[in-house]
Coordinates of C-alpha atoms in Angstrom, one line a residue:
M14 CA -55.7 35.2 -42.3
P15 CA -52.5 37.2 -41.6
P16 CA -49.4 35.4 -41.3
S17 CA -48.3 34.4 -38.0
L18 CA -45.2 36.3 -36.6
P19 CA -42.3 34.4 -35.2
P20 CA -42.1 34.4 -31.2
P21 CA -39.9 37.2 -30.1
R22 CA -36.5 36.4 -29.3
L23 CA -35.7 36.2 -25.5
Q24 CA -33.5 38.8 -24.2
L25 CA -30.8 36.8 -22.3
P26 CA -28.5 38.5 -20.0
A27 CA -25.0 39.5 -21.0
G28 CA -22.8 36.6 -21.4
I29 CA -25.4 33.9 -21.4
G30 CA -26.0 34.2 -24.9
A31 CA -22.3 33.8 -26.0
R32 CA -22.4 30.8 -23.9
A33 CA -25.3 29.2 -25.5
E34 CA -23.7 29.8 -28.9
H35 CA -20.4 28.5 -27.9
A36 CA -22.2 25.1 -26.4
Q37 CA -24.2 24.7 -29.8
S38 CA -21.1 25.0 -31.7
G39 CA -19.2 22.7 -29.6
A40 CA -22.2 20.3 -29.8
A41 CA -22.1 20.7 -33.5
R42 CA -18.3 20.0 -33.4
R43 CA -18.7 16.9 -31.3
R44 CA -21.4 15.6 -33.6
G45 CA -18.8 16.1 -36.5
R46 CA -16.0 14.4 -34.7
R47 CA -18.1 11.1 -34.2
H48 CA -17.2 10.5 -38.0
L49 CA -13.4 11.5 -37.7
G50 CA -12.2 9.2 -34.9
R51 CA -10.8 9.7 -31.7
V52 CA -9.6 13.0 -30.9
P53 CA -6.0 13.6 -29.6
A54 CA -5.4 14.2 -26.1
G55 CA -5.0 17.8 -25.1
T56 CA -7.5 19.3 -28.0
M57 CA -10.4 20.2 -25.9
A58 CA -7.7 21.6 -23.2
E59 CA -6.3 23.8 -25.7
G60 CA -9.4 24.9 -27.9
R61 CA -11.7 25.9 -25.1
D62 CA -12.5 29.5 -24.8
R63 CA -11.1 30.7 -21.3
D64 CA -13.2 33.8 -21.2
V65 CA -16.4 31.5 -21.4
Y66 CA -15.5 28.7 -19.6
T67 CA -13.8 30.0 -16.6
A68 CA -11.6 27.3 -14.6
P69 CA -12.9 26.3 -11.2
P70 CA -10.9 27.3 -8.4
P71 CA -8.2 24.7 -7.0
R72 CA -9.7 22.6 -4.2
T73 CA -6.4 21.6 -2.7
P74 CA -5.6 24.5 -0.2
V75 CA -2.1 26.0 -0.4
A76 CA 0.2 24.8 2.5
D77 CA 0.9 27.6 4.7
R78 CA 4.5 26.9 6.3
T79 CA 4.8 29.7 8.4
T80 CA 4.7 29.1 12.1
S81 CA 4.7 31.0 15.3
V82 CA 8.1 29.4 16.4
P83 CA 11.0 31.8 15.0
N84 CA 13.7 30.0 12.9
P85 CA 16.9 29.3 15.3
V86 CA 19.1 29.5 12.2
T87 CA 18.0 33.1 11.3
F88 CA 18.5 34.2 15.0
L89 CA 22.0 32.7 15.3
Q90 CA 23.0 34.3 12.0
A91 CA 21.7 37.7 13.2
V92 CA 23.4 37.1 16.5
F93 CA 26.9 36.3 14.7
S94 CA 26.3 39.3 12.3
Y95 CA 25.9 41.8 15.2
V96 CA 28.1 40.5 18.0
I97 CA 31.3 39.1 15.8
D98 CA 31.0 40.3 12.1
T99 CA 30.1 43.9 12.5
P100 CA 32.8 44.7 15.1
V101 CA 35.5 42.7 13.5
T102 CA 34.8 44.2 10.0
F103 CA 34.5 47.7 11.5
V104 CA 38.0 47.3 13.4
R105 CA 39.4 46.0 10.0
E106 CA 38.4 48.7 7.9
W107 CA 39.6 51.1 10.5
I108 CA 43.2 49.6 10.4
E109 CA 43.1 49.3 6.8
S110 CA 42.0 53.0 6.6
R111 CA 45.1 53.9 8.8
Q112 CA 47.6 51.8 6.8
A113 CA 46.6 53.2 3.8
K114 CA 48.2 56.5 4.8
N115 CA 51.5 54.8 6.0
K116 CA 52.4 51.9 3.9
F117 CA 54.8 49.3 5.5
Y118 CA 57.1 47.2 3.3
Y119 CA 58.0 43.8 4.7
Y120 CA 61.4 42.0 3.6
H121 CA 63.0 39.0 4.3
Q122 CA 65.6 39.2 6.8
K123 CA 69.0 38.2 5.8
F124 CA 71.4 36.9 8.3
P125 CA 75.1 37.4 7.3
R126 CA 77.3 34.2 7.1
V127 CA 79.5 33.9 10.2
P128 CA 82.5 31.3 10.6
D129 CA 81.6 27.8 11.3
L130 CA 82.3 26.3 14.6
S131 CA 85.4 24.7 13.1
E132 CA 86.7 27.9 12.3
C133 CA 86.4 29.6 15.9
V134 CA 89.3 29.8 18.0
E135 CA 89.5 28.0 21.3
G136 CA 87.8 30.3 24.0
D137 CA 86.0 32.5 21.7
H138 CA 82.6 32.2 23.2
L139 CA 80.8 34.8 20.8
C140 CA 82.1 33.0 17.8
F141 CA 80.6 29.6 19.5
F142 CA 77.1 31.4 20.1
E143 CA 76.8 32.9 16.5
A144 CA 78.1 29.6 15.1
E145 CA 75.3 27.8 17.0
A146 CA 72.8 30.3 15.9
Q147 CA 73.6 30.0 12.4
W148 CA 73.5 26.3 12.7
R149 CA 70.0 26.2 13.9
R150 CA 68.8 28.5 11.1
D151 CA 70.5 26.2 8.7
R152 CA 68.6 23.1 10.1
M153 CA 65.3 25.1 10.0
V154 CA 65.9 25.9 6.3
D155 CA 66.8 22.2 5.7
Q156 CA 63.7 21.0 7.3
Q157 CA 61.4 23.5 5.1
I158 CA 63.4 21.9 2.0
V159 CA 62.4 18.3 2.9
E160 CA 59.1 19.7 3.9
I161 CA 58.3 21.2 0.6
C162 CA 59.7 18.1 -1.7
R163 CA 57.1 15.8 0.6
E164 CA 54.2 18.3 -0.3
R165 CA 55.2 18.4 -4.0
L166 CA 55.6 14.4 -4.2
G167 CA 52.1 14.5 -2.2
A168 CA 50.4 16.9 -4.7
C169 CA 51.8 14.8 -7.8
K170 CA 50.5 11.4 -6.3
Q171 CA 47.1 13.1 -5.7
R172 CA 47.0 14.5 -9.3
E173 CA 48.5 11.4 -11.1
G174 CA 46.4 8.7 -9.4
P175 CA 47.3 5.4 -10.5
N176 CA 50.2 6.5 -12.8
Q177 CA 52.1 8.2 -9.9
F178 CA 54.9 5.7 -10.0
Q179 CA 55.6 6.6 -13.6
N180 CA 54.8 10.4 -13.5
C181 CA 56.1 11.2 -10.2
A182 CA 59.6 9.5 -10.5
K183 CA 61.3 12.9 -10.6
E184 CA 59.7 13.9 -7.2
M185 CA 60.4 10.8 -5.6
E186 CA 64.1 10.7 -6.4
Q187 CA 64.5 14.4 -5.2
L188 CA 62.8 13.5 -2.1
A189 CA 65.0 10.5 -1.5
Q190 CA 68.2 12.7 -2.1
V191 CA 67.1 15.3 -0.1
T192 CA 66.1 13.1 2.7
K193 CA 69.2 11.3 2.6
A194 CA 71.4 14.6 2.7
Y195 CA 69.1 15.6 5.8
Q196 CA 69.7 12.1 7.5
A197 CA 73.4 12.1 7.0
R198 CA 73.8 15.7 8.7
Y199 CA 71.2 15.9 11.3
G200 CA 70.3 12.2 11.8
D201 CA 70.8 10.7 15.2
L202 CA 71.5 13.9 17.0
G203 CA 68.6 13.6 19.5
V204 CA 66.5 16.2 20.9
H205 CA 69.4 18.2 22.4
G206 CA 71.7 18.4 19.2
N207 CA 73.6 21.3 18.7
S208 CA 76.5 22.5 16.4
R209 CA 79.2 20.6 18.4
T210 CA 77.7 17.3 18.3
C211 CA 76.8 17.8 14.6
L212 CA 80.5 18.5 14.0
M213 CA 81.5 15.6 16.0
K214 CA 79.0 13.4 14.1
Q215 CA 80.6 14.7 10.6
K216 CA 84.2 14.0 11.9
H217 CA 83.5 10.5 12.7
R218 CA 81.8 9.9 9.4
M219 CA 84.7 11.4 7.5
I220 CA 87.2 8.7 9.6
E221 CA 84.8 5.8 8.7
E222 CA 84.7 6.9 5.0
R223 CA 88.3 7.1 5.0
K224 CA 88.9 3.9 6.6
A225 CA 86.6 2.3 4.1
Q226 CA 88.5 3.6 1.2
A227 CA 91.9 2.5 2.9
N228 CA 90.4 -0.8 3.2
A229 CA 89.1 -1.1 -0.2
S230 CA 92.4 -0.1 -1.8

């Protein structure tokens, strides 16, 4: 009796045989792992063949945040850009292109010193006017000096924090001296103070100091 031939092997479609072989090898590996203990987490996810076992599509739909209502911020930015920013930038660039050809140099204006009110001759109104204008300029300069000293002290306090009384002693003393000098010259003059009232104040102060020295001696 002729030997029986083995049954013909089934011709599986492309890809099915690879999946079956991979499944058999996976089953063999699982049977072997029963005696090796628990498999660490992440082993199956890292060792799987992505070509054979394709990942299923996600079930959670992607959120579509696009709406039919336009964003007002984008609209306002566009309006600002076309209405304000673009014309101003154009005008500024045009002015800079014109100024590049003819450069202007700015300097601090220096006023020559004129005689003080105490040096003017009686009836010389032009000298009175120049002395008054010079006094007002000097007062503005002294005001700026006091303001600068105050800003320096404020910046030092902000910078030093709790150590301001120790590290800002120099700025405090400087501000105290400048404020005292400003008060001695321009204090109590009122809103309508001028060079004449300031001169009278200095005269009365000098008289009081001389009286105090005479009484002390």
